[in-house]
Amino acid sequence: MPFRVAVLPGDGIGPEVIDEAVKVLKATGIEFEFEFAAFGGAGIDECGEPLPPKTLELCKAADAVLMGAVGGPKWDKIEPVSKRPEIGGLLSIRSELNLYANLRPAKTMEALIHASPLKEGRSKIDLMVVRELTGGIYFGEPRGRRDNGNTAYDTRLYSRHEVERIARQAFEIATKRRHQLVSVDKNNVLETSRLWREVVDEVAKDYPQVSTSHMLVDNCAMQLVRDPGQFDVILTENMFGDILSDEASMITGSLGLLPSASLSDAKGDAVFGLYEPVHGSAPDIAGQGKANPIAAILSAAMMMRYSFGDRETGERIENAVEAALRDGLRTADIHEKHTQVLSTSEMGDAIASRL
Ligand code: IPM
Ligand code: MN
């Protein structure tokens, strides 16, 4: 049976970059069944819902989900906010599909090393942010307003179970990398962080081969700029992970090139996951063939590795991307002197042909 991939192109540059990811997957020679569905603003336009029930069903029936990006000015003012692409789309699909483990690798690409804003030599990084994705302040209840709207509140809530399962994922990943894990929290202030630390320490006992430490989030933000090379796996909660993963991606100098995976529990021996670029929908350049498809293509590589257990194909795709960059091929966003500017689909072709 071919792998069933639910494809959600989404909005803005999403459809363009997803086309290239699908192109590269087809070029691997592996047989896939791609099923496309509307999501985000496109879902609202098609049937009034950012996450149409049909789309959700399709995702649940698939082996993995490949997503572009969602949102844009057209849908930014929709009321209630729960109908906007980011909340009714992105947050809902994470929660509905139980995608609690968000993997955001930040790795320097040799060919782009001088694009890092950090001083030469400081900037080489190869780390993985493992972000809890379905709990914490993004989802905690109650939330709302009181005092005639003049006071607002959100709730940061974590259960032992939620911390334990994300910690296990992070430790498992650390065992396949450089065996170093830093758990990030704000345990000097927050009760959720004290529980977090307690549970991480318990899980750590099952992984004596991993060296584990704790770091406060403010210190981590600073250490990422001071010496990002010190990190291997960073394990953290939802909102800290949102912020730190943006920071980590920027210092690689290749922000627009980074993929992500959002994983659930294993179904049988395959891990169900949703794969998407870290970048957004970039409505300002949508439809012009200027978007960089590399993050989407590398997300497809992560899909091969994590959901299909096919590390070799994942590496083949990653190597093809690096080869294209080494050959001086660039999209406009990462163009420099002496490099050649390609359109979105030309870059997809160049990578597919290097597989
Ligand atoms: C991300 C985004 C989302 C998040 C927003 C759009 C809801 O910033 O995927 O990092 O905060 O999780
Ligand atoms: Mn974010």
mmCIF file of C-alpha atoms and ligand atoms in Angstrom:
data_model
loop_
_atom_site.group_PDB
_atom_site.id
_atom_site.type_symbol
_atom_site.label_atom_id
_atom_site.label_comp_id
_atom_site.label_asym_id
_atom_site.label_seq_id
_atom_site.Cartn_x
_atom_site.Cartn_y
_atom_site.Cartn_z
ATOM 1 C CA MET A 1 0.000 0.000 0.000
ATOM 2 C CA PRO A 2 1.348 3.450 -0.891
ATOM 3 C CA PHE A 3 1.921 5.974 1.894
ATOM 4 C CA ARG A 4 -1.120 8.181 2.264
ATOM 5 C CA VAL A 5 -0.205 11.827 2.672
ATOM 6 C CA ALA A 6 -2.839 14.462 3.431
ATOM 7 C CA VAL A 7 -1.614 17.671 1.809
ATOM 8 C CA LEU A 8 -2.820 21.004 3.183
ATOM 9 C CA PRO A 9 -1.277 23.759 1.045
ATOM 10 C CA GLY A 10 -2.956 26.539 3.067
ATOM 11 C CA ASP A 11 -2.502 30.221 2.267
ATOM 12 C CA GLY A 12 -0.075 32.749 0.809
ATOM 13 C CA ILE A 13 3.085 31.033 -0.395
ATOM 14 C CA GLY A 14 1.879 27.725 1.120
ATOM 15 C CA PRO A 15 0.556 26.221 -2.143
ATOM 16 C CA GLU A 16 3.718 27.180 -4.085
ATOM 17 C CA VAL A 17 6.171 25.670 -1.643
ATOM 18 C CA ILE A 18 4.037 22.574 -1.105
ATOM 19 C CA ASP A 19 3.971 21.912 -4.858
ATOM 20 C CA GLU A 20 7.765 21.702 -4.764
ATOM 21 C CA ALA A 21 7.793 19.416 -1.730
ATOM 22 C CA VAL A 22 5.378 17.072 -3.523
ATOM 23 C CA LYS A 23 7.547 17.269 -6.644
ATOM 24 C CA VAL A 24 10.624 16.214 -4.661
ATOM 25 C CA LEU A 25 8.754 13.388 -2.897
ATOM 26 C CA LYS A 26 7.617 12.066 -6.285
ATOM 27 C CA ALA A 27 11.213 12.228 -7.515
ATOM 28 C CA THR A 28 12.321 9.842 -4.744
ATOM 29 C CA GLY A 29 10.726 6.989 -6.679
ATOM 30 C CA ILE A 30 8.667 5.950 -3.658
ATOM 31 C CA GLU A 31 4.960 5.517 -4.236
ATOM 32 C CA PHE A 32 2.691 7.999 -2.429
ATOM 33 C CA GLU A 33 -0.973 8.765 -2.479
ATOM 34 C CA PHE A 34 -1.415 12.530 -2.108
ATOM 35 C CA GLU A 35 -4.799 13.863 -1.082
ATOM 36 C CA PHE A 36 -5.236 17.647 -1.047
ATOM 37 C CA ALA A 37 -7.610 19.523 1.253
ATOM 38 C CA ALA A 38 -8.456 23.118 2.179
ATOM 39 C CA PHE A 39 -7.097 24.505 5.428
ATOM 40 C CA GLY A 40 -6.664 27.915 7.075
ATOM 41 C CA GLY A 41 -7.881 30.919 5.105
ATOM 42 C CA ALA A 42 -8.451 28.616 2.139
ATOM 43 C CA GLY A 43 -10.804 26.561 4.321
ATOM 44 C CA ILE A 44 -12.694 29.691 5.349
ATOM 45 C CA ASP A 45 -13.048 30.729 1.701
ATOM 46 C CA GLU A 46 -14.175 27.288 0.631
ATOM 47 C CA CYS A 47 -16.639 26.409 3.360
ATOM 48 C CA GLY A 48 -16.511 28.966 6.154
ATOM 49 C CA GLU A 49 -14.239 26.947 8.465
ATOM 50 C CA PRO A 50 -10.463 27.208 8.970
ATOM 51 C CA LEU A 51 -10.408 23.477 9.738
ATOM 52 C CA PRO A 52 -13.228 21.954 7.647
ATOM 53 C CA PRO A 53 -14.522 18.635 9.083
ATOM 54 C CA LYS A 54 -13.705 16.937 5.769
ATOM 55 C CA THR A 55 -10.099 18.087 6.032
ATOM 56 C CA LEU A 56 -9.802 16.795 9.576
ATOM 57 C CA GLU A 57 -11.228 13.398 8.554
ATOM 58 C CA LEU A 58 -8.771 13.173 5.687
ATOM 59 C CA CYS A 59 -5.857 13.919 8.036
ATOM 60 C CA LYS A 60 -7.020 11.312 10.530
ATOM 61 C CA ALA A 61 -7.189 8.678 7.802
ATOM 62 C CA ALA A 62 -3.737 9.547 6.398
ATOM 63 C CA ASP A 63 -0.315 8.239 7.436
ATOM 64 C CA ALA A 64 1.077 11.770 7.669
ATOM 65 C CA VAL A 65 0.119 15.366 6.954
ATOM 66 C CA LEU A 66 2.153 17.814 4.889
ATOM 67 C CA MET A 67 1.213 21.436 5.420
ATOM 68 C CA GLY A 68 2.184 24.755 3.827
ATOM 69 C CA ALA A 69 1.381 27.849 5.874
ATOM 70 C CA VAL A 70 -1.772 29.577 7.024
ATOM 71 C CA GLY A 71 -3.108 33.066 7.556
ATOM 72 C CA GLY A 72 -2.986 36.457 5.905
ATOM 73 C CA PRO A 73 -4.476 39.945 6.112
ATOM 74 C CA LYS A 74 -7.689 38.800 4.443
ATOM 75 C CA TRP A 75 -8.671 36.764 7.513
ATOM 76 C CA ASP A 76 -6.999 38.770 10.296
ATOM 77 C CA LYS A 77 -10.124 40.627 11.366
ATOM 78 C CA ILE A 78 -12.545 37.704 11.509
ATOM 79 C CA GLU A 79 -14.643 37.540 14.685
ATOM 80 C CA PRO A 80 -14.755 35.566 16.859
ATOM 81 C CA VAL A 81 -10.967 35.025 16.949
ATOM 82 C CA SER A 82 -11.606 31.293 17.272
ATOM 83 C CA LYS A 83 -12.544 31.347 13.562
ATOM 84 C CA ARG A 84 -9.215 32.790 12.416
ATOM 85 C CA PRO A 85 -6.744 30.550 10.564
ATOM 86 C CA GLU A 86 -4.145 30.581 13.371
ATOM 87 C CA ILE A 87 -6.497 29.632 16.188
ATOM 88 C CA GLY A 88 -9.378 27.785 14.529
ATOM 89 C CA GLY A 89 -6.968 26.221 12.028
ATOM 90 C CA LEU A 90 -3.465 25.708 13.372
ATOM 91 C CA LEU A 91 -4.153 25.374 17.094
ATOM 92 C CA SER A 92 -7.242 23.240 16.454
ATOM 93 C CA ILE A 93 -5.490 20.779 14.178
ATOM 94 C CA ARG A 94 -2.629 20.403 16.690
ATOM 95 C CA SER A 95 -5.096 19.626 19.405
ATOM 96 C CA GLU A 96 -7.493 17.449 17.311
ATOM 97 C CA LEU A 97 -4.631 15.303 16.016
ATOM 98 C CA ASN A 98 -2.926 15.231 19.426
ATOM 99 C CA LEU A 99 0.314 16.574 17.960
ATOM 100 C CA TYR A 100 1.958 17.224 21.291
ATOM 101 C CA ALA A 101 5.613 17.007 20.273
ATOM 102 C CA ASN A 102 6.918 19.799 18.068
ATOM 103 C CA LEU A 103 10.410 19.221 16.698
ATOM 104 C CA ARG A 104 12.172 22.293 15.384
ATOM 105 C CA PRO A 105 15.718 21.625 14.273
ATOM 106 C CA ALA A 106 17.988 24.631 13.817
ATOM 107 C CA LYS A 107 21.066 23.755 11.874
ATOM 108 C CA THR A 108 23.608 25.914 10.130
ATOM 109 C CA MET A 109 23.921 25.218 6.432
ATOM 110 C CA GLU A 110 27.561 25.327 5.455
ATOM 111 C CA ALA A 111 26.800 27.327 2.293
ATOM 112 C CA LEU A 112 24.944 30.029 4.249
ATOM 113 C CA ILE A 113 27.089 30.323 7.337
ATOM 114 C CA HIS A 114 27.968 34.001 6.802
ATOM 115 C CA ALA A 115 24.241 34.857 6.728
ATOM 116 C CA SER A 116 24.117 34.352 10.494
ATOM 117 C CA PRO A 117 23.824 37.626 12.440
ATOM 118 C CA LEU A 118 26.302 36.241 14.982
ATOM 119 C CA LYS A 119 30.049 36.761 14.786
ATOM 120 C CA GLU A 120 31.936 34.339 12.596
ATOM 121 C CA GLY A 121 32.787 31.197 14.518
ATOM 122 C CA ARG A 122 30.015 31.678 17.073
ATOM 123 C CA SER A 123 27.312 30.799 14.679
ATOM 124 C CA LYS A 124 27.680 27.118 13.949
ATOM 125 C CA ILE A 125 24.690 25.413 15.395
ATOM 126 C CA ASP A 126 23.007 22.050 15.230
ATOM 127 C CA LEU A 127 20.265 21.810 17.788
ATOM 128 C CA MET A 128 16.715 20.585 18.119
ATOM 129 C CA VAL A 129 14.041 22.440 20.028
ATOM 130 C CA VAL A 130 11.469 19.954 21.330
ATOM 131 C CA ARG A 131 8.447 22.074 22.137
ATOM 132 C CA GLU A 132 5.335 20.834 23.939
ATOM 133 C CA LEU A 133 2.560 21.789 21.548
ATOM 134 C CA THR A 134 -0.890 20.999 22.904
ATOM 135 C CA GLY A 135 -0.808 22.315 26.464
ATOM 136 C CA GLY A 136 0.326 25.245 28.565
ATOM 137 C CA ILE A 137 -0.925 28.779 28.221
ATOM 138 C CA TYR A 138 -2.050 28.271 24.623
ATOM 139 C CA PHE A 139 -4.827 25.939 25.705
ATOM 140 C CA GLY A 140 -5.361 26.369 29.463
ATOM 141 C CA GLU A 141 -8.792 27.339 30.760
ATOM 142 C CA PRO A 142 -10.167 29.613 32.030
ATOM 143 C CA ARG A 143 -9.244 32.489 29.795
ATOM 144 C CA GLY A 144 -11.113 35.686 29.144
ATOM 145 C CA ARG A 145 -11.915 39.172 30.339
ATOM 146 C CA ARG A 146 -13.496 40.628 33.400
ATOM 147 C CA ASP A 147 -14.053 44.130 34.813
ATOM 148 C CA ASN A 148 -15.899 45.199 31.688
ATOM 149 C CA GLY A 149 -13.072 43.961 29.515
ATOM 150 C CA ASN A 150 -10.416 45.909 31.393
ATOM 151 C CA THR A 151 -8.704 42.861 32.870
ATOM 152 C CA ALA A 152 -7.619 39.838 30.821
ATOM 153 C CA TYR A 153 -6.379 36.427 31.937
ATOM 154 C CA ASP A 154 -4.963 33.199 30.505
ATOM 155 C CA THR A 155 -4.135 29.998 32.336
ATOM 156 C CA ARG A 156 -0.867 28.095 32.124
ATOM 157 C CA LEU A 157 -1.675 24.523 32.994
ATOM 158 C CA TYR A 158 0.343 21.294 32.753
ATOM 159 C CA SER A 159 -0.426 17.807 33.977
ATOM 160 C CA ARG A 160 2.229 15.283 34.929
ATOM 161 C CA HIS A 161 1.132 13.139 31.988
ATOM 162 C CA GLU A 162 1.634 15.962 29.477
ATOM 163 C CA VAL A 163 5.112 16.720 30.756
ATOM 164 C CA GLU A 164 6.122 13.101 30.900
ATOM 165 C CA ARG A 165 5.214 12.219 27.312
ATOM 166 C CA ILE A 166 6.998 15.220 25.797
ATOM 167 C CA ALA A 167 10.026 14.598 28.005
ATOM 168 C CA ARG A 168 10.195 10.984 26.771
ATOM 169 C CA GLN A 169 10.097 12.140 23.152
ATOM 170 C CA ALA A 170 12.909 14.598 23.832
ATOM 171 C CA PHE A 171 15.084 12.012 25.590
ATOM 172 C CA GLU A 172 14.502 9.510 22.786
ATOM 173 C CA ILE A 173 15.657 12.138 20.291
ATOM 174 C CA ALA A 174 18.690 12.975 22.429
ATOM 175 C CA THR A 175 19.734 9.311 22.360
ATOM 176 C CA LYS A 176 19.845 9.540 18.550
ATOM 177 C CA ARG A 177 21.847 12.778 18.589
ATOM 178 C CA ARG A 178 24.687 13.983 20.826
ATOM 179 C CA HIS A 179 23.160 12.787 24.131
ATOM 180 C CA GLN A 180 22.752 16.203 25.699
ATOM 181 C CA LEU A 181 19.455 17.577 26.887
ATOM 182 C CA VAL A 182 18.705 20.953 28.422
ATOM 183 C CA SER A 183 15.230 21.368 29.867
ATOM 184 C CA VAL A 184 14.129 25.001 29.890
ATOM 185 C CA ASP A 185 11.649 26.448 32.373
ATOM 186 C CA LYS A 186 11.014 29.352 34.723
ATOM 187 C CA ASN A 187 11.087 27.385 37.904
ATOM 188 C CA ASN A 188 12.063 30.341 40.092
ATOM 189 C CA VAL A 189 8.619 31.856 39.410
ATOM 190 C CA LEU A 190 6.109 29.421 37.937
ATOM 191 C CA GLU A 191 4.436 26.443 39.617
ATOM 192 C CA THR A 192 3.990 24.727 36.218
ATOM 193 C CA SER A 193 7.769 24.953 35.828
ATOM 194 C CA ARG A 194 8.360 23.333 39.212
ATOM 195 C CA LEU A 195 6.198 20.374 38.172
ATOM 196 C CA TRP A 196 7.949 20.350 34.795
ATOM 197 C CA ARG A 197 11.389 20.069 36.409
ATOM 198 C CA GLU A 198 10.233 17.377 38.812
ATOM 199 C CA VAL A 199 8.859 15.209 35.999
ATOM 200 C CA VAL A 200 11.841 15.769 33.693
ATOM 201 C CA ASP A 201 14.160 14.630 36.492
ATOM 202 C CA GLU A 202 12.106 11.450 36.920
ATOM 203 C CA VAL A 203 12.147 10.651 33.190
ATOM 204 C CA ALA A 204 15.886 11.412 33.078
ATOM 205 C CA LYS A 205 16.509 8.418 35.361
ATOM 206 C CA ASP A 206 15.462 6.155 32.480
ATOM 207 C CA TYR A 207 18.101 7.744 30.240
ATOM 208 C CA PRO A 208 21.393 7.572 32.109
ATOM 209 C CA GLN A 209 23.266 7.826 28.783
ATOM 210 C CA VAL A 210 21.890 11.362 28.250
ATOM 211 C CA SER A 211 23.463 14.234 30.157
ATOM 212 C CA THR A 212 20.579 16.327 31.461
ATOM 213 C CA SER A 213 20.521 19.844 32.841
ATOM 214 C CA HIS A 214 17.997 22.607 33.538
ATOM 215 C CA MET A 215 18.143 26.206 32.434
ATOM 216 C CA LEU A 216 15.910 29.180 33.092
ATOM 217 C CA VAL A 217 14.268 30.508 29.974
ATOM 218 C CA ASP A 218 15.764 33.998 30.195
ATOM 219 C CA ASN A 219 19.235 32.530 30.538
ATOM 220 C CA CYS A 220 18.558 30.191 27.609
ATOM 221 C CA ALA A 221 17.542 33.117 25.394
ATOM 222 C CA MET A 222 20.863 34.751 26.280
ATOM 223 C CA GLN A 223 22.965 31.581 25.899
ATOM 224 C CA LEU A 224 21.520 31.016 22.414
ATOM 225 C CA VAL A 225 23.082 34.267 21.302
ATOM 226 C CA ARG A 226 26.271 33.912 23.345
ATOM 227 C CA ASP A 227 27.154 30.329 22.448
ATOM 228 C CA PRO A 228 24.514 28.396 20.503
ATOM 229 C CA GLY A 229 26.955 25.561 19.817
ATOM 230 C CA GLN A 230 26.541 24.375 23.424
ATOM 231 C CA PHE A 231 23.035 23.022 22.735
ATOM 232 C CA ASP A 232 21.952 19.653 21.404
ATOM 233 C CA VAL A 233 18.328 19.059 22.481
ATOM 234 C CA ILE A 234 16.325 21.849 24.136
ATOM 235 C CA LEU A 235 13.171 20.542 25.795
ATOM 236 C CA THR A 236 10.586 23.119 26.740
ATOM 237 C CA GLU A 237 6.929 24.007 27.140
ATOM 238 C CA ASN A 238 4.633 25.477 24.517
ATOM 239 C CA MET A 239 5.154 29.220 24.793
ATOM 240 C CA PHE A 240 8.855 29.182 25.694
ATOM 241 C CA GLY A 241 9.384 26.842 22.749
ATOM 242 C CA ASP A 242 7.548 29.196 20.431
ATOM 243 C CA ILE A 243 9.903 32.023 21.340
ATOM 244 C CA LEU A 244 13.173 30.086 21.614
ATOM 245 C CA SER A 245 12.633 28.248 18.331
ATOM 246 C CA ASP A 246 12.280 31.554 16.468
ATOM 247 C CA GLU A 247 15.455 32.794 18.104
ATOM 248 C CA ALA A 248 17.349 29.603 17.300
ATOM 249 C CA SER A 249 16.212 29.612 13.690
ATOM 250 C CA MET A 250 17.296 33.215 13.145
ATOM 251 C CA ILE A 251 20.856 32.657 14.336
ATOM 252 C CA THR A 252 21.392 29.875 11.814
ATOM 253 C CA GLY A 253 21.099 32.558 9.142
ATOM 254 C CA SER A 254 18.702 30.344 7.284
ATOM 255 C CA LEU A 255 15.379 31.196 8.883
ATOM 256 C CA GLY A 256 13.447 30.570 5.696
ATOM 257 C CA LEU A 257 14.953 27.112 5.269
ATOM 258 C CA LEU A 258 13.900 25.382 8.437
ATOM 259 C CA PRO A 259 11.436 22.516 8.635
ATOM 260 C CA SER A 260 9.389 21.217 11.536
ATOM 261 C CA ALA A 261 7.551 18.118 12.628
ATOM 262 C CA SER A 262 4.637 17.869 15.037
ATOM 263 C CA LEU A 263 4.298 14.325 16.270
ATOM 264 C CA SER A 264 1.669 12.325 18.053
ATOM 265 C CA ASP A 265 1.915 8.852 19.520
ATOM 266 C CA ALA A 266 2.834 5.960 17.289
ATOM 267 C CA LYS A 267 0.023 4.222 15.387
ATOM 268 C CA GLY A 268 1.410 0.712 15.080
ATOM 269 C CA ASP A 269 5.091 1.162 14.348
ATOM 270 C CA ALA A 270 4.673 4.440 12.453
ATOM 271 C CA VAL A 271 4.597 7.800 14.180
ATOM 272 C CA PHE A 272 1.764 10.005 13.019
ATOM 273 C CA GLY A 273 2.867 13.546 12.352
ATOM 274 C CA LEU A 274 2.254 16.832 10.641
ATOM 275 C CA TYR A 275 5.152 18.402 8.758
ATOM 276 C CA GLU A 276 5.410 22.078 7.897
ATOM 277 C CA PRO A 277 7.949 24.825 7.260
ATOM 278 C CA VAL A 278 8.728 27.054 10.249
ATOM 279 C CA HIS A 279 8.134 30.158 8.112
ATOM 280 C CA GLY A 280 4.737 31.774 7.652
ATOM 281 C CA SER A 281 2.484 32.420 4.663
ATOM 282 C CA ALA A 282 4.329 35.587 3.466
ATOM 283 C CA PRO A 283 1.285 37.084 1.700
ATOM 284 C CA ASP A 284 3.413 39.949 0.323
ATOM 285 C CA ILE A 285 5.265 37.634 -2.070
ATOM 286 C CA ALA A 286 2.534 35.036 -2.658
ATOM 287 C CA GLY A 287 1.946 33.911 -6.219
ATOM 288 C CA GLN A 288 5.106 35.489 -7.604
ATOM 289 C CA GLY A 289 7.369 32.455 -7.704
ATOM 290 C CA LYS A 290 9.723 34.129 -5.217
ATOM 291 C CA ALA A 291 9.146 31.875 -2.227
ATOM 292 C CA ASN A 292 11.870 29.570 -1.001
ATOM 293 C CA PRO A 293 10.615 25.964 -1.124
ATOM 294 C CA ILE A 294 13.519 24.540 0.891
ATOM 295 C CA ALA A 295 11.779 24.587 4.292
ATOM 296 C CA ALA A 296 8.827 22.709 2.796
ATOM 297 C CA ILE A 297 11.144 20.238 1.061
ATOM 298 C CA LEU A 298 13.094 19.627 4.269
ATOM 299 C CA SER A 299 9.771 19.129 6.069
ATOM 300 C CA ALA A 300 9.035 16.368 3.582
ATOM 301 C CA ALA A 301 12.450 14.894 4.466
ATOM 302 C CA MET A 302 11.475 14.920 8.147
ATOM 303 C CA MET A 303 8.265 13.126 7.198
ATOM 304 C CA MET A 304 10.262 10.335 5.574
ATOM 305 C CA ARG A 305 12.438 10.028 8.637
ATOM 306 C CA TYR A 306 9.853 10.182 11.411
ATOM 307 C CA SER A 307 6.548 8.925 9.999
ATOM 308 C CA PHE A 308 7.893 6.481 7.443
ATOM 309 C CA GLY A 309 10.958 5.373 9.342
ATOM 310 C CA ASP A 310 12.934 5.915 6.137
ATOM 311 C CA ARG A 311 16.004 7.741 7.311
ATOM 312 C CA GLU A 312 17.842 7.062 4.090
ATOM 313 C CA THR A 313 15.341 8.894 1.879
ATOM 314 C CA GLY A 314 15.255 11.731 4.410
ATOM 315 C CA GLU A 315 19.018 12.056 4.100
ATOM 316 C CA ARG A 316 18.906 11.845 0.310
ATOM 317 C CA ILE A 317 16.531 14.818 0.229
ATOM 318 C CA GLU A 318 18.660 16.779 2.713
ATOM 319 C CA ASN A 319 21.797 16.090 0.701
ATOM 320 C CA ALA A 320 20.090 17.215 -2.505
ATOM 321 C CA VAL A 321 19.174 20.510 -0.836
ATOM 322 C CA GLU A 322 22.723 21.045 0.385
ATOM 323 C CA ALA A 323 24.107 20.190 -3.036
ATOM 324 C CA ALA A 324 21.883 22.775 -4.723
ATOM 325 C CA LEU A 325 23.010 25.435 -2.229
ATOM 326 C CA ARG A 326 26.665 24.457 -2.681
ATOM 327 C CA ASP A 327 26.207 24.852 -6.418
ATOM 328 C CA GLY A 328 25.311 28.487 -5.784
ATOM 329 C CA LEU A 329 21.596 28.137 -6.445
ATOM 330 C CA ARG A 330 19.403 30.502 -4.407
ATOM 331 C CA THR A 331 15.904 31.868 -4.229
ATOM 332 C CA ALA A 332 15.618 35.653 -3.906
ATOM 333 C CA ASP A 333 15.381 35.624 -0.083
ATOM 334 C CA ILE A 334 18.891 34.204 0.337
ATOM 335 C CA HIS A 335 20.489 35.624 -2.781
ATOM 336 C CA GLU A 336 24.050 36.986 -2.501
ATOM 337 C CA LYS A 337 26.759 38.033 -4.914
ATOM 338 C CA HIS A 338 27.969 35.203 -7.173
ATOM 339 C CA THR A 339 24.854 33.134 -6.690
ATOM 340 C CA GLN A 340 22.158 32.393 -9.179
ATOM 341 C CA VAL A 341 18.562 33.412 -8.454
ATOM 342 C CA LEU A 342 15.941 30.799 -9.196
ATOM 343 C CA SER A 343 12.176 30.871 -8.957
ATOM 344 C CA THR A 344 10.315 28.641 -6.523
ATOM 345 C CA SER A 345 9.671 25.931 -9.084
ATOM 346 C CA GLU A 346 13.165 26.136 -10.588
ATOM 347 C CA MET A 347 14.583 25.522 -7.118
ATOM 348 C CA GLY A 348 12.248 22.540 -6.717
ATOM 349 C CA ASP A 349 13.447 21.183 -10.084
ATOM 350 C CA ALA A 350 17.091 21.713 -9.140
ATOM 351 C CA ILE A 351 16.664 19.781 -5.901
ATOM 352 C CA ALA A 352 14.605 17.005 -7.479
ATOM 353 C CA SER A 353 17.250 16.529 -10.162
ATOM 354 C CA ARG A 354 19.993 16.213 -7.510
ATOM 355 C CA LEU A 355 18.250 13.400 -5.639
HETATM 356 C C1 IPM B 1 4.208 28.840 15.414
HETATM 357 C C2 IPM B 1 3.297 30.037 15.318
HETATM 358 C C3 IPM B 1 1.998 29.692 16.027
HETATM 359 C C4 IPM B 1 2.343 29.401 17.474
HETATM 360 C C5 IPM B 1 0.893 30.762 15.953
HETATM 361 C C6 IPM B 1 0.630 31.221 14.534
HETATM 362 C C7 IPM B 1 -0.384 30.283 16.586
HETATM 363 O O1 IPM B 1 3.905 31.161 15.837
HETATM 364 O O2 IPM B 1 3.858 27.781 14.868
HETATM 365 O O3 IPM B 1 5.264 28.962 16.020
HETATM 366 O O4 IPM B 1 2.490 30.341 18.276
HETATM 367 O O5 IPM B 1 2.456 28.238 17.807
HETATM 368 MN MN MN B 2 5.976 30.854 16.459
#
